[in-house]
Coordinates of C-alpha atoms in Angstrom, one line a residue:
Chain A
X1 CA 20.8 -10.6 37.3
X2 CA 19.0 -11.6 34.2
X3 CA 15.8 -10.3 35.6
X4 CA 17.3 -6.9 36.4
X5 CA 18.7 -6.7 32.9
X6 CA 15.2 -7.5 31.5
X7 CA 13.7 -4.5 33.4
X8 CA 16.2 -2.0 31.9
X9 CA 14.4 -1.5 28.6
X10 CA 10.9 -1.1 30.0
X11 CA 12.3 1.4 32.6
X12 CA 14.1 3.3 29.9
X13 CA 10.9 3.4 27.9
X14 CA 9.0 4.7 31.0
X15 CA 11.5 7.5 31.5
X16 CA 11.4 8.3 27.8
X17 CA 7.6 8.4 27.8
X18 CA 7.6 10.9 30.7
X19 CA 10.2 13.1 29.0
X20 CA 8.9 12.8 25.5
X21 CA 6.4 15.8 25.5
X22 CA 9.2 18.0 26.9
X23 CA 11.6 16.7 24.2
X24 CA 9.0 17.4 21.5
X25 CA 8.5 20.8 23.1
X26 CA 12.2 21.6 22.9
X27 CA 12.0 20.7 19.2
X28 CA 9.1 23.1 18.7
X29 CA 6.2 20.7 18.8
X30 CA 3.3 20.4 21.2
X31 CA 1.9 17.6 23.3
X32 CA -0.5 16.8 20.4
X33 CA 2.4 15.9 18.3
X34 CA 3.8 13.7 21.0
X35 CA 0.5 11.9 21.3
X36 CA 0.2 11.5 17.6
X37 CA 3.6 9.9 17.4
X38 CA 2.8 7.5 20.3
X39 CA -0.4 6.4 18.6
X40 CA 1.5 5.6 15.4
X41 CA 4.2 4.0 17.4
X42 CA 1.6 1.7 19.0
X43 CA 0.1 1.0 15.5
X44 CA 3.6 0.3 14.4
X45 CA 4.3 -2.3 17.2
X46 CA 1.8 -4.6 15.4
X47 CA 3.3 -3.8 12.0
X48 CA 6.8 -4.6 13.4
X49 CA 5.6 -8.0 14.7
X50 CA 4.3 -8.7 11.2
X51 CA 7.1 -7.3 9.0
X52 CA 10.1 -7.0 11.3
X53 CA 9.7 -10.4 13.0
X54 CA 7.7 -12.5 10.6
X55 CA 8.6 -11.0 7.3
X56 CA 4.9 -10.4 6.3
X57 CA 4.6 -7.1 4.3
X58 CA 1.0 -6.1 4.7
X59 CA -0.2 -3.0 2.8
X60 CA -3.6 -3.1 4.4
X61 CA -3.1 -2.3 8.1
X62 CA -5.2 0.9 7.7
X63 CA -8.3 -1.3 7.5
X64 CA -7.8 -2.4 11.2
X65 CA -6.6 1.0 12.4
X66 CA -9.9 2.5 11.0
X67 CA -12.1 -0.4 12.2
X68 CA -10.8 -0.2 15.7
X69 CA -11.0 3.5 15.8
X70 CA -14.5 3.8 14.4
X71 CA -16.0 1.0 16.5
X72 CA -14.6 2.5 19.7
X73 CA -15.5 6.0 18.7
X74 CA -19.0 5.1 17.7
X75 CA -19.6 3.3 21.0
X76 CA -18.3 6.3 23.0
X77 CA -20.0 9.0 21.0
X78 CA -23.5 7.4 21.3
X79 CA -22.9 6.4 24.9
X80 CA -23.5 2.8 24.1
X81 CA -20.6 1.8 26.3
X82 CA -20.0 3.8 29.4
X83 CA -16.4 3.0 29.9
X84 CA -13.5 4.2 27.7
X85 CA -11.5 1.0 28.4
X86 CA -14.4 -1.2 27.4
X87 CA -15.0 0.7 24.2
X88 CA -11.3 0.5 23.3
X89 CA -11.3 -3.2 24.1
X90 CA -14.3 -3.8 21.9
X91 CA -12.8 -1.8 19.0
X92 CA -9.6 -3.8 19.5
X93 CA -11.6 -7.1 19.4
X94 CA -13.5 -6.2 16.3
X95 CA -10.3 -5.2 14.6
X96 CA -8.7 -8.5 15.6
X97 CA -11.7 -10.4 14.2
X98 CA -11.4 -8.4 11.0
X99 CA -7.7 -9.3 11.0
X100 CA -8.5 -13.0 11.5
X101 CA -10.9 -13.0 8.5
X102 CA -8.7 -11.0 6.1
X103 CA -5.6 -12.9 7.3
X104 CA -7.2 -16.3 6.7
X105 CA -7.7 -15.3 3.1
X106 CA -4.7 -13.2 2.3
X107 CA -2.2 -15.6 4.0
X108 CA -3.1 -18.3 1.5
X109 CA -0.6 -16.5 -0.6
X110 CA 2.9 -15.3 0.0
X111 CA 5.2 -12.4 -0.9
X112 CA 3.9 -10.2 -3.6
X113 CA 0.5 -11.8 -3.8
X114 CA 0.0 -11.4 0.0
X115 CA 0.9 -7.7 -0.3
X116 CA -1.5 -7.1 -3.2
X117 CA -4.3 -9.0 -1.4
X118 CA -4.0 -7.0 1.9
X119 CA -4.0 -3.8 -0.1
X120 CA -7.2 -4.9 -2.0
X121 CA -8.9 -6.0 1.2
X122 CA -8.2 -2.7 2.9
X123 CA -9.8 -1.0 -0.1
X124 CA -12.9 -3.1 0.6
X125 CA -12.9 -1.7 4.1
X126 CA -12.3 1.8 2.8
X127 CA -15.3 1.6 0.5
X128 CA -17.5 0.0 3.1
X129 CA -16.7 2.9 5.4
X130 CA -17.4 5.4 2.7
X131 CA -20.6 4.3 1.1
X132 CA -22.8 1.5 2.6
X133 CA -21.9 2.3 6.2
X134 CA -22.1 6.1 5.7
X135 CA -24.9 6.4 8.2
X136 CA -22.8 4.9 10.9
X137 CA -19.4 6.3 10.0
X138 CA -20.2 9.7 8.7
X139 CA -18.8 8.7 5.3
X140 CA -16.5 11.4 3.9
X141 CA -17.1 13.6 6.9
X142 CA -15.8 11.2 9.5
X143 CA -17.0 10.9 13.1
X144 CA -16.8 14.0 15.3
X145 CA -17.4 14.3 19.0
X146 CA -15.4 11.4 20.5
X147 CA -15.2 12.2 24.3
X148 CA -12.0 12.2 26.2
X149 CA -11.0 9.1 28.3
X150 CA -12.5 8.4 31.7
X151 CA -11.3 5.4 33.7
X152 CA -12.5 4.5 37.2
X153 CA -13.9 8.0 37.7
X154 CA -10.6 9.6 36.7
X155 CA -11.1 12.1 33.8
X156 CA -8.3 12.5 31.4
X157 CA -9.8 15.7 30.0
X158 CA -6.9 18.0 29.1
X159 CA -4.4 17.3 26.3
X160 CA -1.7 16.6 28.8
X161 CA -3.8 14.1 30.6
X162 CA -4.8 12.5 27.4
X163 CA -1.2 12.2 26.5
X164 CA -0.6 10.5 29.9
X165 CA -3.5 8.0 29.1
X166 CA -2.1 7.2 25.6
X167 CA 1.4 6.9 27.1
X168 CA 0.2 4.4 29.7
X169 CA -1.6 2.3 27.0
X170 CA 1.5 2.5 24.8
X171 CA 3.7 1.4 27.6
X172 CA 1.5 -1.7 28.3
X173 CA 1.4 -2.4 24.6
X174 CA 5.2 -2.2 24.4
X175 CA 5.8 -4.4 27.3
X176 CA 3.3 -7.0 26.1
X177 CA 4.8 -7.0 22.6
X178 CA 8.3 -7.5 24.2
X179 CA 6.9 -10.5 25.9
X180 CA 5.3 -11.8 22.7
X181 CA 8.5 -11.6 20.6
X182 CA 10.6 -13.1 23.4
X183 CA 8.2 -16.0 23.9
X184 CA 8.5 -19.4 22.1
X185 CA 5.8 -18.1 19.8
X186 CA 8.0 -15.1 18.9
X187 CA 10.9 -17.5 18.2
X188 CA 8.9 -19.5 15.8
X189 CA 7.9 -16.2 14.0
X190 CA 11.6 -15.4 13.6
X191 CA 12.2 -18.9 12.3
X192 CA 9.5 -18.2 9.7
X193 CA 11.2 -14.9 8.9
X194 CA 14.6 -16.6 8.4
X195 CA 13.2 -19.5 6.3
X196 CA 9.5 -20.4 6.1
X197 CA 10.2 -23.8 4.5
X198 CA 12.7 -24.8 7.2
X199 CA 10.2 -23.6 9.9
X200 CA 7.5 -25.8 8.2
X201 CA 9.9 -28.7 8.0
X202 CA 10.6 -28.4 11.7
X203 CA 7.0 -29.2 12.3
X204 CA 5.5 -25.7 12.8
X205 CA 2.2 -24.9 11.2
X206 CA 3.5 -21.8 9.5
X207 CA 0.0 -20.7 8.3
X208 CA -1.4 -20.8 11.8
X209 CA 1.6 -18.8 13.3
X210 CA 1.3 -16.2 10.6
X211 CA -2.4 -15.9 11.2
X212 CA -2.0 -15.4 14.9
X213 CA 0.7 -12.7 14.2
X214 CA -1.6 -11.1 11.7
X215 CA -4.5 -11.1 14.2
X216 CA -2.3 -9.6 17.0
X217 CA -1.1 -6.9 14.6
X218 CA -4.7 -6.1 13.7
X219 CA -5.6 -5.8 17.4
X220 CA -2.7 -3.3 18.0
X221 CA -3.9 -1.3 15.0
X222 CA -7.4 -1.3 16.3
X223 CA -6.3 -0.1 19.7
X224 CA -4.2 2.6 18.2
X225 CA -7.2 3.7 16.1
X226 CA -9.3 4.0 19.2
X227 CA -6.6 6.2 20.9
X228 CA -6.5 8.5 17.9
X229 CA -10.1 9.2 18.4
X230 CA -9.6 10.0 22.1
X231 CA -7.1 12.7 21.7
X232 CA -8.3 14.2 18.4
X233 CA -12.0 14.0 19.4
X234 CA -12.6 13.2 15.8
X235 CA -12.1 10.1 13.5
X236 CA -11.2 11.0 9.9
X237 CA -12.2 8.7 7.1
X238 CA -8.6 8.7 5.8
X239 CA -7.7 6.3 8.6
X240 CA -8.8 3.7 6.1
X241 CA -6.8 4.8 3.1
X242 CA -3.9 3.2 1.2
X243 CA -1.8 6.2 2.1
X244 CA -2.3 5.4 5.8
X245 CA -1.2 1.8 5.2
X246 CA 1.8 3.0 3.2
X247 CA 2.6 5.6 5.9
X248 CA 3.0 3.0 8.6
X249 CA 5.1 0.8 6.4
X250 CA 7.4 3.7 5.6
X251 CA 7.7 4.5 9.3
X252 CA 8.5 0.9 10.1
X253 CA 11.2 0.7 7.4
X254 CA 12.7 4.1 8.2
X255 CA 12.8 3.5 11.9
X256 CA 14.1 -0.1 11.7
X257 CA 12.2 -3.3 11.4
X258 CA 12.5 -5.9 14.1
X259 CA 13.4 -3.4 16.8
X260 CA 9.9 -2.6 18.3
X261 CA 10.9 1.1 18.8
X262 CA 11.6 1.5 15.0
X263 CA 8.0 2.6 14.2
X264 CA 8.2 5.2 17.0
X265 CA 11.4 6.6 15.5
X266 CA 10.0 6.4 12.0
X267 CA 6.8 8.2 13.1
X268 CA 8.9 11.0 14.7
X269 CA 11.0 11.4 11.5
X270 CA 7.9 11.4 9.3
X271 CA 5.9 13.9 11.5
X272 CA 8.9 16.2 12.0
X273 CA 9.8 16.2 8.3
X274 CA 6.2 17.1 7.4
X275 CA 5.9 19.8 10.2
X276 CA 9.3 21.3 10.1
X277 CA 9.9 21.3 6.3
X278 CA 6.4 22.6 5.7
X279 CA 7.4 25.7 7.6
X280 CA 10.3 26.4 5.3
X281 CA 8.6 28.3 2.6
X282 CA 10.3 27.4 -0.6
X283 CA 10.8 23.7 -0.1
X284 CA 7.8 23.3 2.2
X285 CA 5.8 21.3 -0.3
X286 CA 8.7 19.0 -1.0
X287 CA 8.8 17.3 2.4
X288 CA 7.2 14.1 1.0
X289 CA 9.6 14.0 -1.9
X290 CA 12.5 14.2 0.6
X291 CA 10.8 11.4 2.6
X292 CA 10.4 9.3 -0.5
X293 CA 14.1 9.7 -1.4
X294 CA 15.2 8.9 2.2
X295 CA 12.9 5.8 2.1
X296 CA 14.3 4.5 -1.2
X297 CA 17.9 5.2 0.0
X298 CA 17.3 3.3 3.3
X299 CA 15.8 0.2 1.5
X300 CA 18.6 0.2 -1.0
X301 CA 21.5 0.7 1.4
X302 CA 20.5 0.5 5.0
X303 CA 18.0 -2.3 5.3
X304 CA 17.7 -2.1 9.1
X305 CA 16.6 1.5 9.4
X306 CA 17.7 4.1 11.9
X307 CA 17.2 1.9 15.0
X308 CA 18.9 -1.1 13.4
X309 CA 21.9 1.1 12.4
X310 CA 22.2 2.4 16.0
X311 CA 22.0 -1.0 17.5
X312 CA 24.6 -2.4 15.1
X313 CA 26.9 0.5 16.1
X314 CA 26.3 -0.2 19.8
X315 CA 27.0 -3.9 19.4
X316 CA 30.3 -3.2 17.6
X317 CA 31.2 -0.6 20.3
X318 CA 30.4 -3.1 23.0
X319 CA 32.5 -5.8 21.3
X320 CA 35.6 -3.9 22.3
X321 CA 35.0 -5.1 25.9
X322 CA 35.2 -8.7 26.8
X323 CA 32.3 -10.4 25.1
X324 CA 29.5 -11.1 27.5
X325 CA 27.8 -14.4 27.7
X326 CA 24.8 -14.4 25.4
X327 CA 21.7 -13.9 27.6
X328 CA 19.3 -16.0 25.5
Chain B
X1 CA -33.4 -1.0 -19.6
X2 CA -31.5 1.6 -21.5
X3 CA -29.6 2.5 -18.4
X4 CA -28.4 -1.1 -18.1
X5 CA -27.2 -1.2 -21.7
X6 CA -25.4 2.1 -21.2
X7 CA -23.8 0.9 -18.0
X8 CA -22.7 -2.3 -19.7
X9 CA -21.0 -0.2 -22.4
X10 CA -19.4 1.9 -19.6
X11 CA -18.2 -1.3 -18.1
X12 CA -16.6 -2.3 -21.4
X13 CA -14.8 1.0 -21.6
X14 CA -13.6 0.8 -18.0
X15 CA -12.7 -2.9 -18.5
X16 CA -10.7 -2.1 -21.6
X17 CA -8.6 0.4 -19.7
X18 CA -8.2 -1.9 -16.7
X19 CA -7.1 -4.8 -19.0
X20 CA -4.5 -2.6 -20.6
X21 CA -3.1 -1.3 -17.2
X22 CA -3.2 -4.8 -15.8
X23 CA -1.4 -6.2 -18.8
X24 CA 1.5 -3.8 -18.3
X25 CA 1.6 -4.9 -14.7
X26 CA 1.4 -8.6 -15.4
X27 CA 4.1 -8.6 -18.2
X28 CA 6.6 -7.0 -15.8
X29 CA 5.6 -9.3 -13.0
X30 CA 5.8 -12.4 -15.3
X31 CA 9.3 -11.6 -16.6
X32 CA 11.0 -9.7 -13.8
X33 CA 9.1 -11.5 -11.0
X34 CA 8.0 -8.5 -9.1
X35 CA 5.0 -6.3 -8.8
X36 CA 5.6 -2.7 -9.7
X37 CA 3.9 -0.6 -7.1
X38 CA 4.9 2.5 -9.1
X39 CA 2.6 1.3 -12.0
X40 CA -0.2 3.7 -10.9
X41 CA 2.3 6.5 -10.7
X42 CA 3.5 5.8 -14.2
X43 CA -0.2 5.9 -15.3
X44 CA -0.4 9.3 -13.8
X45 CA 2.9 10.5 -15.4
X46 CA 1.6 9.4 -18.8
X47 CA -1.6 11.4 -18.2
X48 CA 0.4 14.5 -17.3
X49 CA 2.8 14.1 -20.3
X50 CA -0.2 13.8 -22.6
X51 CA -2.0 16.7 -20.9
X52 CA 0.9 19.0 -21.3
X53 CA 1.3 18.2 -25.0
X54 CA -2.4 18.4 -25.7
X55 CA -2.8 21.8 -24.0
X56 CA 0.1 23.1 -26.3
X57 CA -0.9 21.4 -29.5
X58 CA -4.6 20.4 -29.2
X59 CA -3.5 17.2 -30.9
X60 CA -4.6 14.1 -29.2
X61 CA -2.5 11.8 -31.3
X62 CA 0.6 13.8 -30.3
X63 CA -0.5 13.6 -26.7
X64 CA -0.7 9.8 -26.9
X65 CA 2.8 9.6 -28.5
X66 CA 4.1 11.9 -25.8
X67 CA 2.7 9.8 -23.0
X68 CA 4.2 6.7 -24.6
X69 CA 7.6 8.2 -25.1
X70 CA 7.9 9.9 -21.8
X71 CA 6.9 6.9 -19.7
X72 CA 9.1 4.6 -21.8
X73 CA 12.1 6.8 -21.1
X74 CA 11.2 7.1 -17.4
X75 CA 10.9 3.3 -17.3
X76 CA 14.4 2.9 -18.9
X77 CA 15.9 5.3 -16.4
X78 CA 14.2 3.7 -13.4
X79 CA 15.3 0.2 -14.4
X80 CA 18.9 1.2 -15.0
X81 CA 19.3 3.3 -11.8
X82 CA 17.3 1.4 -9.3
X83 CA 15.3 -1.7 -10.3
X84 CA 18.4 -3.5 -11.7
X85 CA 19.8 -3.7 -8.1
X86 CA 16.7 -5.4 -6.9
X87 CA 16.3 -8.5 -9.1
X88 CA 18.1 -10.7 -6.6
X89 CA 16.5 -9.2 -3.5
X90 CA 13.4 -10.6 -1.6
X91 CA 10.0 -9.6 -3.0
X92 CA 9.3 -7.5 0.0
X93 CA 12.2 -5.2 -0.8
X94 CA 11.1 -5.0 -4.4
X95 CA 7.6 -3.9 -3.3
X96 CA 9.0 -1.4 -0.9
X97 CA 11.4 0.2 -3.4
X98 CA 8.7 0.5 -6.1
X99 CA 6.3 2.0 -3.5
X100 CA 9.0 4.5 -2.6
X101 CA 9.5 5.2 -6.3
X102 CA 5.7 5.9 -6.6
X103 CA 6.0 8.4 -3.8
X104 CA 8.9 10.1 -5.6
X105 CA 7.2 10.2 -8.9
X106 CA 3.9 11.6 -7.5
X107 CA 5.7 14.2 -5.5
X108 CA 7.9 15.3 -8.4
X109 CA 4.8 15.8 -10.5
X110 CA 3.1 17.6 -7.6
X111 CA 6.1 19.9 -7.3
X112 CA 6.0 20.8 -11.0
X113 CA 2.3 21.0 -11.6
X114 CA 1.0 21.6 -8.1
X115 CA -1.8 19.4 -6.7
X116 CA -4.5 21.2 -8.7
X117 CA -6.8 18.9 -10.6
X118 CA -6.6 19.4 -14.4
X119 CA -9.2 18.6 -17.0
X120 CA -8.1 16.7 -20.0
X121 CA -10.7 17.7 -22.7
X122 CA -12.1 15.0 -24.9
X123 CA -10.5 15.4 -28.4
X124 CA -12.8 17.4 -30.7
X125 CA -13.3 14.6 -33.2
X126 CA -14.7 12.3 -30.5
X127 CA -16.5 14.8 -28.3
X128 CA -20.1 14.2 -29.4
X129 CA -22.5 11.5 -28.7
X130 CA -23.6 8.7 -31.0
X131 CA -27.0 7.1 -31.2
X132 CA -26.6 3.4 -30.5
X133 CA -29.6 1.1 -30.3
X134 CA -31.8 3.9 -29.1
X135 CA -29.4 5.4 -26.5
X136 CA -27.2 8.4 -26.9
X137 CA -23.7 7.4 -25.9
X138 CA -20.6 9.5 -25.5
X139 CA -18.5 8.9 -28.6
X140 CA -15.1 9.0 -26.8
X141 CA -15.9 6.0 -24.7
X142 CA -16.4 3.9 -27.9
X143 CA -13.2 5.3 -29.2
X144 CA -11.5 4.3 -26.0
X145 CA -12.7 0.7 -26.4
X146 CA -11.3 0.7 -29.9
X147 CA -8.0 2.2 -28.9
X148 CA -7.6 -0.4 -26.1
X149 CA -8.6 -3.3 -28.3
X150 CA -6.1 -2.2 -31.0
X151 CA -3.4 -1.8 -28.5
X152 CA -4.1 -5.2 -27.0
X153 CA -4.0 -6.7 -30.5
X154 CA -0.7 -5.1 -31.2
X155 CA 0.7 -6.3 -27.9
X156 CA -0.6 -9.8 -28.7
X157 CA 1.2 -9.8 -32.0
X158 CA 4.4 -8.5 -30.5
X159 CA 4.4 -11.0 -27.7
X160 CA 3.2 -14.1 -29.6
X161 CA 4.3 -13.6 -33.2
X162 CA 7.7 -11.9 -33.0
X163 CA 11.2 -13.0 -32.0
X164 CA 11.5 -10.5 -29.2
X165 CA 8.1 -11.7 -27.9
X166 CA 9.4 -15.3 -28.0
X167 CA 12.4 -14.2 -25.9
X168 CA 10.1 -12.4 -23.4
X169 CA 7.8 -15.4 -23.0
X170 CA 10.8 -17.7 -22.7
X171 CA 12.3 -15.4 -20.1
X172 CA 9.0 -15.5 -18.2
X173 CA 9.3 -19.2 -18.2
X174 CA 12.9 -19.5 -17.2
X175 CA 15.2 -16.5 -17.5
X176 CA 18.3 -18.5 -16.5
X177 CA 18.0 -20.9 -19.4
X178 CA 17.3 -18.1 -21.9
X179 CA 20.5 -16.4 -20.7
X180 CA 22.5 -19.6 -21.0
X181 CA 21.2 -20.0 -24.6
X182 CA 23.0 -16.8 -25.4
X183 CA 20.3 -14.2 -25.2
X184 CA 21.1 -11.0 -23.4
X185 CA 18.4 -11.3 -20.8
X186 CA 19.4 -8.1 -19.0
X187 CA 18.6 -6.1 -22.1
X188 CA 15.3 -7.9 -22.4
X189 CA 14.5 -7.0 -18.7
X190 CA 15.3 -3.4 -19.4
X191 CA 13.0 -3.4 -22.5
X192 CA 10.1 -5.2 -20.8
X193 CA 10.2 -2.9 -17.8
X194 CA 10.1 0.2 -20.0
X195 CA 7.4 -1.4 -22.1
X196 CA 5.3 -2.0 -19.0
X197 CA 5.9 1.6 -18.0
X198 CA 4.9 2.8 -21.4
X199 CA 1.7 0.7 -21.3
X200 CA 0.8 2.3 -18.0
X201 CA 1.5 5.8 -19.4
X202 CA -0.4 5.2 -22.5
X203 CA -3.4 3.9 -20.5
X204 CA -3.1 7.1 -18.4
X205 CA -3.5 9.4 -21.4
X206 CA -6.3 7.5 -23.1
X207 CA -8.2 7.3 -19.8
X208 CA -7.5 10.9 -18.9
X209 CA -10.5 12.5 -20.6
X210 CA -12.8 10.3 -18.4
X211 CA -10.9 11.1 -15.2
X212 CA -9.6 14.1 -13.4
X213 CA -5.8 14.6 -13.9
X214 CA -4.1 15.0 -10.6
X215 CA -1.0 13.6 -8.9
X216 CA -3.0 11.0 -7.0
X217 CA -5.0 9.7 -9.9
X218 CA -3.0 6.5 -10.2
X219 CA -3.6 5.1 -6.8
X220 CA -7.1 3.7 -7.4
X221 CA -6.1 2.3 -10.7
X222 CA -3.1 0.6 -9.2
X223 CA -5.3 -1.3 -6.7
X224 CA -7.9 -2.1 -9.3
X225 CA -5.3 -3.5 -11.6
X226 CA -4.1 -5.7 -8.7
X227 CA -7.6 -7.0 -8.4
X228 CA -7.7 -7.6 -12.2
X229 CA -4.4 -9.6 -12.0
X230 CA -5.7 -11.6 -9.0
X231 CA -9.0 -12.4 -10.8
X232 CA -7.4 -13.1 -14.2
X233 CA -4.3 -14.9 -13.1
X234 CA -0.7 -13.7 -12.8
X235 CA 1.4 -13.7 -15.9
X236 CA -1.5 -14.6 -18.2
X237 CA -2.1 -12.4 -21.2
X238 CA -5.8 -13.4 -21.7
X239 CA -6.2 -13.5 -17.9
X240 CA -5.5 -9.7 -17.8
X241 CA -8.1 -9.1 -20.5
X242 CA -10.7 -11.3 -19.0
X243 CA -10.1 -10.0 -15.5
X244 CA -10.2 -6.4 -16.7
X245 CA -13.5 -6.9 -18.5
X246 CA -15.0 -8.7 -15.5
X247 CA -13.9 -6.0 -13.1
X248 CA -15.2 -3.2 -15.4
X249 CA -18.6 -4.8 -15.7
X250 CA -18.9 -5.6 -12.0
X251 CA -18.1 -1.9 -11.2
X252 CA -20.4 -0.5 -13.8
X253 CA -23.4 -2.8 -13.4
X254 CA -23.4 -2.7 -9.6
X255 CA -23.4 1.1 -10.0
X256 CA -26.7 0.8 -11.9
X257 CA -28.3 -1.2 -9.2
X258 CA -26.6 -0.3 -6.0
X259 CA -24.2 2.5 -6.4
X260 CA -23.0 2.3 -2.8
X261 CA -21.7 -1.2 -3.4
X262 CA -19.9 -0.8 -6.7
X263 CA -16.4 -0.9 -5.3
X264 CA -17.3 -3.3 -2.5
X265 CA -18.7 -5.8 -5.1
X266 CA -15.3 -5.7 -7.0
X267 CA -13.3 -6.7 -3.9
X268 CA -15.9 -9.2 -2.9
X269 CA -15.6 -10.8 -6.3
X270 CA -11.8 -10.9 -5.9
X271 CA -12.2 -12.7 -2.5
X272 CA -14.5 -15.2 -4.1
X273 CA -12.1 -16.0 -6.9
X274 CA -9.3 -16.3 -4.4
X275 CA -11.2 -18.9 -2.4
X276 CA -12.5 -20.9 -5.3
X277 CA -9.5 -20.6 -7.7
X278 CA -6.5 -19.1 -5.9
X279 CA -4.3 -19.0 -9.1
X280 CA -6.9 -16.8 -10.9
X281 CA -9.3 -17.7 -13.6
X282 CA -6.7 -18.2 -16.3
X283 CA -3.6 -18.5 -14.1
X284 CA -1.4 -21.5 -14.0
X285 CA -1.0 -23.2 -10.6
X286 CA 2.2 -22.6 -8.8
X287 CA 3.0 -19.5 -10.7
X288 CA 2.5 -17.1 -7.8

């Protein structure tokens, strides 16, 4: 019974991923929009592990998003690695190593200091990409010509097929992340979120746990970066910017931290606000102002975002029935 | 050789501005306990306020006053409406709300003035170059160094030689005790937040002739002033100045030798300080 319950969420996610382009289509978007949202959703899974489950607010995740993207893209463009999967994996690995290095320095501090340091380190990556590594990364021009995915002889050449590829990767990432947060490791992270001092007193090496979480988040960011290259065919240098780091944080908070699907919801809201409002002449340029106001309102009043609000509502609604035995 | 001297002077000018911006950040952080991610946006608001007044009056002094007054008032309003609710919330929430605030400020300015980059002309009385030990050097940069030095001196006197400064410093040390001793700490918080905003705005207008004025101009400066605070030490007056000068010189001198690495060198220096002396050069341990 418990196992059957555990399969409901992944199944629902699978159904959702299949239906998503159609839903986006009804709402006036294309499959590109759906793919973009999924990439950010995957990126956000790592951010949610960091912020939603561990309480670490990193303002430098763009560094790993860009690193993973550019490494994978470079390998594919220059045919250094024949397989898409291998290139994505190497990009992910390099991003994870970068995360390990940055994390080992930034995690020496907590709270405000940690946020400032991640931001500063991501600027280091931005400037590395822009100047000294210009020859490799294309500097301000970015990297064009990333080929579409090819796995075991199957070509994901059209946009629809690329969406399918991204959806498969997202699904695997989602299921793996569900396992991570449900594992004993994930429980320690939540203990750190609740009270780092108590977690340390209980004998957990808080720094090590945070570092592992930070590295995993960097790996997710790197993988998402690689996927962006696949469907855009192009890697823009602004993957490394502060705005990119801020964007994913805003999506996380709007969607709902600690819910895993939060960033997906946040990304949908962000992208729809920018696309839909932009088409309404007079207030088109104000979409980001609206977003900023919504964001401040959510932090001030509804700390758990959209997904958190919905789940609270559902729990209260369920409570009318006889209370079920807690499954955990 | 002359190039290096000129770059060293450039570094001093840049460092002076960075010191000023970082000081505003560090005072607010020291007293209120949180980093204002909207500090860069306030820098930008100051630059715009000054630019508007300057293009109407051609008077740089009035432009400086306008930047100060406008950002001070914006600071007062922000503290009353929003920041006040956040003193008791976790640092992450405080960062997020000021980040959101930065988005709002930037987008309001973009809505009013569009995203077009404006040029803030150098005031006529400081537009020329001066001959200095054999090199011709833009006069305004020297003026900028003087303005920053004078402002820092005034702030020093206010913070260390007046009663209100005593309250602020005591509040940085322990706000609760100061409150118990019968000082209205809430009013001090309001004042200090607005003062920090005004310092950012003032830095924005005096730096504007060297920069392009656009809605996103504050972002780089915000991050650089974080680096300054990390290098110098949080909550330290002289740490902000030392960190600012070091950062300014690193950027300018690396530009002379290896331009590609100027920004990279700055962040590498920050990482080094963090490893060797995590509390910053002049910071006190356990303050973070």
